[in-house]
Amino acid sequence: MNIALKTVFRPLGHTELLKDGSVTPRGFEIEYEDVPVLIQAFRRMVRNLEFDVCELAFTTYLCAKSHGKPFTAIPVFPARVFHHGAILYNTKAGIRNPKDLEGRTVGVHRGYTVTTGVWARSILEHEYGVDLKKVTWLLSGDEHVEEFRPPANVVPVERGKKLEDMLAAREIPAAINIELDHPDVKPLIPNPKEAGFEALRTRGHYPINHTVVVKDELLNAHPNLATDLFDAFVAAKRPYVEQLKKDQIASPSKTDQTYKRVMDITGADPLPYGVRPNRQMIEAVMQYAGEQGILARSFTMEDLFAPGTLDLVG
């Protein structure tokens, strides 16, 4: 009898066959739990270990790992996002370029360790020369990993206030990872969508947002589970990638359109799994998390990914 794995991931084209049971890891079955707001699953996994297998934001995973949470990733990366458009600013707040954020207070949606925030701040620092330590980061929420303590220039928003209202009213000049339709609010980086694709084209910048983690007790009890799960995620992805390649997705979402554009630029699978094709981005996000005061040390790939999966590519 197969062992049921209580599992959460976002149901998209490349995971749908896992959700409906068409693809299963050998000797196991996916007991899919629908969590419509995926970040709630992140918190439940990090704080209460509620799932056997869980999609998890990558920086949340790094932070959890540094605090000894008993789960380990497989090198499956089911969400990739460009973040040049994540930084919004008020055009009447006296900001002419990203360097003008120094000495100001910038909003951050939810916690400081949110992966989108890490990537967006890295763009400000490494592409535009912003000294992140000269910015006060104003958080709208708390961290998934309760034990994490942010740097001194990270502060919570005043109770009852919303970043969106503060940005519209110019109480803050900019914010990361919020949505706001307001005539004075625009992306700080011009033409951000194309800026992301240009970063991919010129230097291979293709941020990882999520990975997949498995409880250590299960990995220890079932030595082949990690590789079998990896193979299952790869098998579920293949038909989707073929559909993308042949333009056979009837009503492509924005996510589908992004992955198709990536495929057109790179000529390759837009969702590569495995350490080898993703090492540059894994090392980059660890570097940025360290620079931003989230990680005290880097990890080796052996630290981060389950035994038997380091050489897998799919």
Tab-separated table of C-alpha atoms in Angstrom:
chain	number	residue	atom	x	y	z
A	1	MET	CA	0.000	0.000	0.000
A	2	ASN	CA	1.350	3.419	-0.947
A	3	ILE	CA	2.189	5.929	1.764
A	4	ALA	CA	0.169	9.151	1.611
A	5	LEU	CA	2.149	12.395	1.713
A	6	LYS	CA	0.259	15.448	2.944
A	7	THR	CA	1.393	17.915	0.285
A	8	VAL	CA	0.943	21.582	-0.614
A	9	PHE	CA	2.016	23.384	-3.771
A	10	ARG	CA	0.485	25.989	-6.045
A	11	PRO	CA	-1.562	24.213	-8.737
A	12	LEU	CA	-0.153	25.481	-12.019
A	13	GLY	CA	0.393	23.923	-15.426
A	14	HIS	CA	3.638	22.243	-14.392
A	15	THR	CA	2.211	20.740	-11.165
A	16	GLU	CA	-1.327	19.880	-12.244
A	17	LEU	CA	-0.516	16.216	-12.972
A	18	LEU	CA	0.736	15.805	-9.413
A	19	LYS	CA	-2.407	17.356	-8.019
A	20	ASP	CA	-4.782	15.144	-10.013
A	21	GLY	CA	-2.789	11.973	-9.322
A	22	SER	CA	-1.713	11.326	-12.919
A	23	VAL	CA	1.901	11.406	-11.684
A	24	THR	CA	2.975	9.985	-8.328
A	25	PRO	CA	6.339	9.256	-6.685
A	26	ARG	CA	7.073	5.529	-6.488
A	27	GLY	CA	5.571	3.911	-3.399
A	28	PHE	CA	3.779	7.102	-2.367
A	29	GLU	CA	0.725	9.084	-3.229
A	30	ILE	CA	0.203	12.821	-3.065
A	31	GLU	CA	-2.511	13.754	-0.577
A	32	TYR	CA	-2.982	17.248	-1.923
A	33	GLU	CA	-4.173	19.979	0.429
A	34	ASP	CA	-5.493	23.114	-1.180
A	35	VAL	CA	-4.228	26.273	0.542
A	36	PRO	CA	-5.503	29.118	-1.667
A	37	VAL	CA	-3.184	31.693	-0.069
A	38	LEU	CA	0.093	29.834	-0.397
A	39	ILE	CA	1.986	32.025	2.084
A	40	GLN	CA	-0.291	30.638	4.797
A	41	ALA	CA	1.091	27.184	4.007
A	42	PHE	CA	4.630	28.562	4.315
A	43	ARG	CA	3.876	29.760	7.824
A	44	ARG	CA	2.147	26.536	8.830
A	45	MET	CA	5.100	24.500	7.599
A	46	VAL	CA	7.796	26.644	9.209
A	47	ARG	CA	6.034	27.037	12.537
A	48	ASN	CA	4.129	23.777	12.959
A	49	LEU	CA	5.528	21.274	10.409
A	50	GLU	CA	1.989	20.648	9.197
A	51	PHE	CA	2.867	19.057	5.854
A	52	ASP	CA	5.049	16.197	4.662
A	53	VAL	CA	5.955	17.985	1.416
A	54	CYS	CA	5.525	21.730	0.962
A	55	GLU	CA	6.341	24.376	-1.601
A	56	LEU	CA	8.226	27.070	0.293
A	57	ALA	CA	9.621	30.519	-0.499
A	58	PHE	CA	13.355	30.171	-0.972
A	59	THR	CA	14.552	32.788	1.512
A	60	THR	CA	12.050	31.493	4.051
A	61	TYR	CA	13.708	28.111	3.576
A	62	LEU	CA	17.192	29.557	4.049
A	63	CYS	CA	16.073	31.365	7.188
A	64	ALA	CA	14.295	28.256	8.510
A	65	LYS	CA	17.351	26.116	7.806
A	66	SER	CA	19.587	28.538	9.702
A	67	HIS	CA	17.273	28.126	12.700
A	68	GLY	CA	17.324	24.336	12.587
A	69	LYS	CA	13.874	23.569	11.199
A	70	PRO	CA	13.704	19.803	10.488
A	71	PHE	CA	13.021	19.744	6.763
A	72	THR	CA	15.243	19.745	3.683
A	73	ALA	CA	14.696	20.863	0.104
A	74	ILE	CA	14.835	18.914	-3.103
A	75	PRO	CA	16.209	20.986	-6.028
A	76	VAL	CA	12.789	21.644	-7.539
A	77	PHE	CA	11.984	25.308	-8.172
A	78	PRO	CA	8.307	25.686	-9.096
A	79	ALA	CA	8.193	29.496	-9.136
A	80	ARG	CA	10.503	31.946	-10.925
A	81	VAL	CA	9.741	35.677	-10.955
A	82	PHE	CA	11.440	38.838	-12.197
A	83	HIS	CA	11.406	41.567	-9.552
A	84	HIS	CA	12.326	44.806	-11.324
A	85	GLY	CA	8.658	45.836	-11.148
A	86	ALA	CA	8.261	45.089	-7.432
A	87	ILE	CA	9.473	48.532	-6.322
A	88	LEU	CA	6.803	51.237	-6.553
A	89	TYR	CA	7.359	54.908	-5.786
A	90	ASN	CA	5.336	58.075	-5.502
A	91	THR	CA	6.330	60.370	-8.346
A	92	LYS	CA	5.721	63.432	-6.137
A	93	ALA	CA	7.921	62.248	-3.259
A	94	GLY	CA	11.169	63.778	-4.547
A	95	ILE	CA	12.666	60.522	-5.836
A	96	ARG	CA	14.533	60.996	-9.127
A	97	ASN	CA	16.468	57.718	-9.104
A	98	PRO	CA	16.908	54.710	-6.790
A	99	LYS	CA	19.873	56.300	-4.934
A	100	ASP	CA	17.438	58.916	-3.608
A	101	LEU	CA	15.927	56.226	-1.386
A	102	GLU	CA	18.974	56.497	0.886
A	103	GLY	CA	18.035	58.257	4.099
A	104	ARG	CA	14.330	57.533	3.507
A	105	THR	CA	11.825	54.959	4.771
A	106	VAL	CA	10.695	52.317	2.275
A	107	GLY	CA	7.784	49.956	2.832
A	108	VAL	CA	8.114	46.185	2.559
A	109	HIS	CA	5.035	43.991	2.211
A	110	ARG	CA	4.905	41.447	5.061
A	111	GLY	CA	8.307	40.403	6.467
A	112	TYR	CA	11.888	41.420	5.785
A	113	THR	CA	12.784	37.862	4.771
A	114	VAL	CA	10.128	37.650	2.038
A	115	THR	CA	11.941	36.397	-1.068
A	116	THR	CA	10.581	39.087	-3.395
A	117	GLY	CA	11.945	41.741	-1.044
A	118	VAL	CA	15.384	40.123	-0.993
A	119	TRP	CA	15.605	40.037	-4.788
A	120	ALA	CA	14.193	43.570	-5.164
A	121	ARG	CA	16.665	45.015	-2.655
A	122	SER	CA	19.495	43.196	-4.420
A	123	ILE	CA	18.511	44.951	-7.649
A	124	LEU	CA	18.594	48.314	-5.873
A	125	GLU	CA	22.032	47.552	-4.443
A	126	HIS	CA	23.775	45.780	-7.295
A	127	GLU	CA	22.228	47.478	-10.325
A	128	TYR	CA	21.672	50.983	-8.940
A	129	GLY	CA	24.255	51.341	-6.168
A	130	VAL	CA	21.795	51.898	-3.313
A	131	ASP	CA	23.336	51.491	0.154
A	132	LEU	CA	20.641	49.347	1.750
A	133	LYS	CA	21.919	50.142	5.239
A	134	LYS	CA	21.022	53.802	4.666
A	135	VAL	CA	17.354	52.917	4.143
A	136	THR	CA	14.834	52.268	6.917
A	137	TRP	CA	12.706	49.265	5.909
A	138	LEU	CA	9.120	49.484	7.157
A	139	LEU	CA	7.369	46.106	7.471
A	140	SER	CA	3.627	45.563	7.152
A	141	GLY	CA	3.744	42.101	8.773
A	142	ASP	CA	5.891	39.668	10.695
A	143	GLU	CA	8.294	36.909	9.697
A	144	HIS	CA	7.383	33.301	8.942
A	145	VAL	CA	10.368	32.165	11.020
A	146	GLU	CA	9.536	33.541	14.466
A	147	GLU	CA	13.104	33.215	15.727
A	148	PHE	CA	14.508	35.602	13.107
A	149	ARG	CA	15.620	39.011	14.348
A	150	PRO	CA	16.031	41.686	11.658
A	151	PRO	CA	18.756	44.352	11.454
A	152	ALA	CA	18.312	47.612	13.383
A	153	ASN	CA	17.146	49.519	10.270
A	154	VAL	CA	14.087	47.266	9.924
A	155	VAL	CA	10.992	48.435	11.820
A	156	PRO	CA	7.286	47.512	11.973
A	157	VAL	CA	4.588	49.790	10.612
A	158	GLU	CA	2.504	51.675	13.143
A	159	ARG	CA	-0.611	49.725	14.144
A	160	GLY	CA	-3.598	50.617	11.977
A	161	LYS	CA	-1.533	52.035	9.123
A	162	LYS	CA	-1.286	50.523	5.643
A	163	LEU	CA	1.688	50.830	3.317
A	164	GLU	CA	-0.598	51.478	0.359
A	165	ASP	CA	-2.214	54.476	2.057
A	166	MET	CA	1.161	55.765	3.250
A	167	LEU	CA	2.622	55.574	-0.261
A	168	ALA	CA	-0.373	57.295	-1.835
A	169	ALA	CA	-0.135	60.067	0.778
A	170	ARG	CA	3.675	60.407	0.382
A	171	GLU	CA	4.252	59.413	4.017
A	172	ILE	CA	6.755	57.000	2.492
A	173	PRO	CA	8.306	57.533	-0.943
A	174	ALA	CA	8.390	53.895	-2.067
A	175	ALA	CA	7.363	50.348	-1.189
A	176	ILE	CA	8.229	46.829	-2.277
A	177	ASN	CA	5.799	44.082	-3.267
A	178	ILE	CA	2.524	45.954	-2.854
A	179	GLU	CA	-0.261	46.532	-5.367
A	180	LEU	CA	-1.604	50.040	-5.709
A	181	ASP	CA	-3.549	51.708	-8.503
A	182	HIS	CA	-2.923	55.417	-7.986
A	183	PRO	CA	-2.104	58.169	-10.502
A	184	ASP	CA	1.019	59.247	-8.594
A	185	VAL	CA	2.425	55.735	-8.076
A	186	LYS	CA	4.613	54.035	-10.681
A	187	PRO	CA	7.366	51.406	-10.870
A	188	LEU	CA	10.672	52.918	-9.778
A	189	ILE	CA	12.601	51.092	-12.483
A	190	PRO	CA	11.453	52.178	-15.957
A	191	ASN	CA	9.924	49.502	-18.193
A	192	PRO	CA	10.479	46.878	-15.480
A	193	LYS	CA	9.203	43.894	-17.433
A	194	GLU	CA	11.765	44.393	-20.180
A	195	ALA	CA	14.444	45.204	-17.596
A	196	GLY	CA	13.929	41.743	-16.116
A	197	PHE	CA	14.179	40.005	-19.467
A	198	GLU	CA	17.256	42.061	-20.351
A	199	ALA	CA	18.912	40.969	-17.093
A	200	LEU	CA	18.188	37.369	-18.074
A	201	ARG	CA	19.514	37.893	-21.590
A	202	THR	CA	22.744	39.648	-20.604
A	203	ARG	CA	23.780	37.940	-17.373
A	204	GLY	CA	21.538	34.957	-16.727
A	205	HIS	CA	19.591	36.712	-13.963
A	206	TYR	CA	16.546	34.471	-13.455
A	207	PRO	CA	15.451	34.607	-9.796
A	208	ILE	CA	14.267	31.542	-7.913
A	209	ASN	CA	11.301	32.319	-5.656
A	210	HIS	CA	10.225	28.905	-4.361
A	211	THR	CA	11.571	25.439	-3.711
A	212	VAL	CA	10.014	22.233	-2.297
A	213	VAL	CA	10.835	20.912	1.175
A	214	VAL	CA	10.312	17.496	2.766
A	215	LYS	CA	10.231	16.574	6.447
A	216	ASP	CA	13.576	15.168	7.568
A	217	GLU	CA	11.927	12.293	9.424
A	218	LEU	CA	10.442	11.075	6.138
A	219	LEU	CA	13.701	11.517	4.232
A	220	ASN	CA	15.518	9.514	6.911
A	221	ALA	CA	12.889	6.763	6.943
A	222	HIS	CA	12.673	6.481	3.140
A	223	PRO	CA	16.106	6.979	1.508
A	224	ASN	CA	14.692	7.038	-2.044
A	225	LEU	CA	11.901	9.497	-1.337
A	226	ALA	CA	13.850	12.618	-2.318
A	227	THR	CA	14.878	11.291	-5.732
A	228	ASP	CA	11.428	9.807	-6.371
A	229	LEU	CA	9.774	13.130	-5.552
A	230	PHE	CA	12.226	14.957	-7.796
A	231	ASP	CA	11.455	12.558	-10.653
A	232	ALA	CA	7.712	13.030	-10.107
A	233	PHE	CA	7.954	16.826	-10.293
A	234	VAL	CA	10.002	16.482	-13.487
A	235	ALA	CA	7.500	14.065	-15.037
A	236	ALA	CA	4.601	16.393	-14.188
A	237	LYS	CA	6.412	19.352	-15.747
A	238	ARG	CA	7.343	17.792	-19.109
A	239	PRO	CA	3.922	17.952	-20.840
A	240	TYR	CA	3.507	21.578	-19.753
A	241	VAL	CA	6.884	22.563	-21.182
A	242	GLU	CA	6.016	20.823	-24.463
A	243	GLN	CA	2.710	22.726	-24.601
A	244	LEU	CA	4.577	25.993	-24.044
A	245	LYS	CA	7.076	25.163	-26.758
A	246	LYS	CA	4.307	24.445	-29.270
A	247	ASP	CA	2.045	27.360	-28.219
A	248	GLN	CA	-0.664	24.880	-27.283
A	249	ILE	CA	-1.879	26.546	-24.060
A	250	ALA	CA	-5.373	27.785	-24.899
A	251	SER	CA	-5.609	30.734	-22.508
A	252	PRO	CA	-2.098	31.434	-21.244
A	253	SER	CA	-1.850	33.204	-17.897
A	254	LYS	CA	0.701	35.926	-17.158
A	255	THR	CA	2.876	33.219	-15.620
A	256	ASP	CA	2.609	31.091	-18.766
A	257	GLN	CA	3.484	34.112	-20.890
A	258	THR	CA	6.546	34.853	-18.766
A	259	TYR	CA	7.813	31.271	-19.017
A	260	LYS	CA	7.243	31.286	-22.780
A	261	ARG	CA	9.265	34.485	-23.110
A	262	VAL	CA	12.050	32.948	-21.026
A	263	MET	CA	12.007	29.930	-23.320
A	264	ASP	CA	12.220	32.189	-26.365
A	265	ILE	CA	15.224	34.047	-24.886
A	266	THR	CA	17.149	31.036	-23.587
A	267	GLY	CA	16.021	28.343	-25.992
A	268	ALA	CA	15.679	26.055	-22.971
A	269	ASP	CA	13.232	24.736	-20.388
A	270	PRO	CA	12.009	27.797	-18.448
A	271	LEU	CA	11.684	25.739	-15.250
A	272	PRO	CA	14.972	23.867	-14.915
A	273	TYR	CA	15.210	21.616	-11.859
A	274	GLY	CA	18.446	20.475	-10.258
A	275	VAL	CA	21.416	22.157	-8.586
A	276	ARG	CA	23.671	22.416	-11.634
A	277	PRO	CA	21.458	24.597	-13.874
A	278	ASN	CA	20.461	26.766	-10.909
A	279	ARG	CA	23.704	27.115	-8.957
A	280	GLN	CA	24.259	30.737	-10.023
A	281	MET	CA	20.876	31.853	-8.685
A	282	ILE	CA	21.068	29.712	-5.529
A	283	GLU	CA	24.438	31.219	-4.671
A	284	ALA	CA	23.190	34.697	-5.560
A	285	VAL	CA	20.182	34.591	-3.231
A	286	MET	CA	22.380	33.276	-0.408
A	287	GLN	CA	24.811	36.133	-1.043
A	288	TYR	CA	22.025	38.719	-1.001
A	289	ALA	CA	20.424	37.246	2.121
A	290	GLY	CA	23.812	37.499	3.818
A	291	GLU	CA	24.383	41.075	2.674
A	292	GLN	CA	20.936	42.063	3.914
A	293	GLY	CA	21.427	40.631	7.405
A	294	ILE	CA	19.178	37.596	7.002
A	295	LEU	CA	21.832	34.854	7.003
A	296	ALA	CA	24.850	34.806	9.277
A	297	ARG	CA	26.557	32.215	7.066
A	298	SER	CA	26.201	30.563	3.693
A	299	PHE	CA	25.245	26.949	3.176
A	300	THR	CA	26.790	24.318	0.958
A	301	MET	CA	24.587	22.601	-1.579
A	302	GLU	CA	24.904	19.475	0.594
A	303	ASP	CA	23.417	21.460	3.479
A	304	LEU	CA	20.482	22.670	1.430
A	305	PHE	CA	19.407	19.705	-0.659
A	306	ALA	CA	18.528	16.136	0.227
A	307	PRO	CA	21.129	13.376	-0.257
A	308	GLY	CA	20.914	11.746	-3.665
A	309	THR	CA	19.517	14.848	-5.380
A	310	LEU	CA	22.635	16.957	-5.902
A	311	ASP	CA	23.451	15.522	-9.337
A	312	LEU	CA	19.901	15.291	-10.612
A	313	VAL	CA	18.790	17.489	-13.497
A	314	GLY	CA	15.341	17.544	-15.023
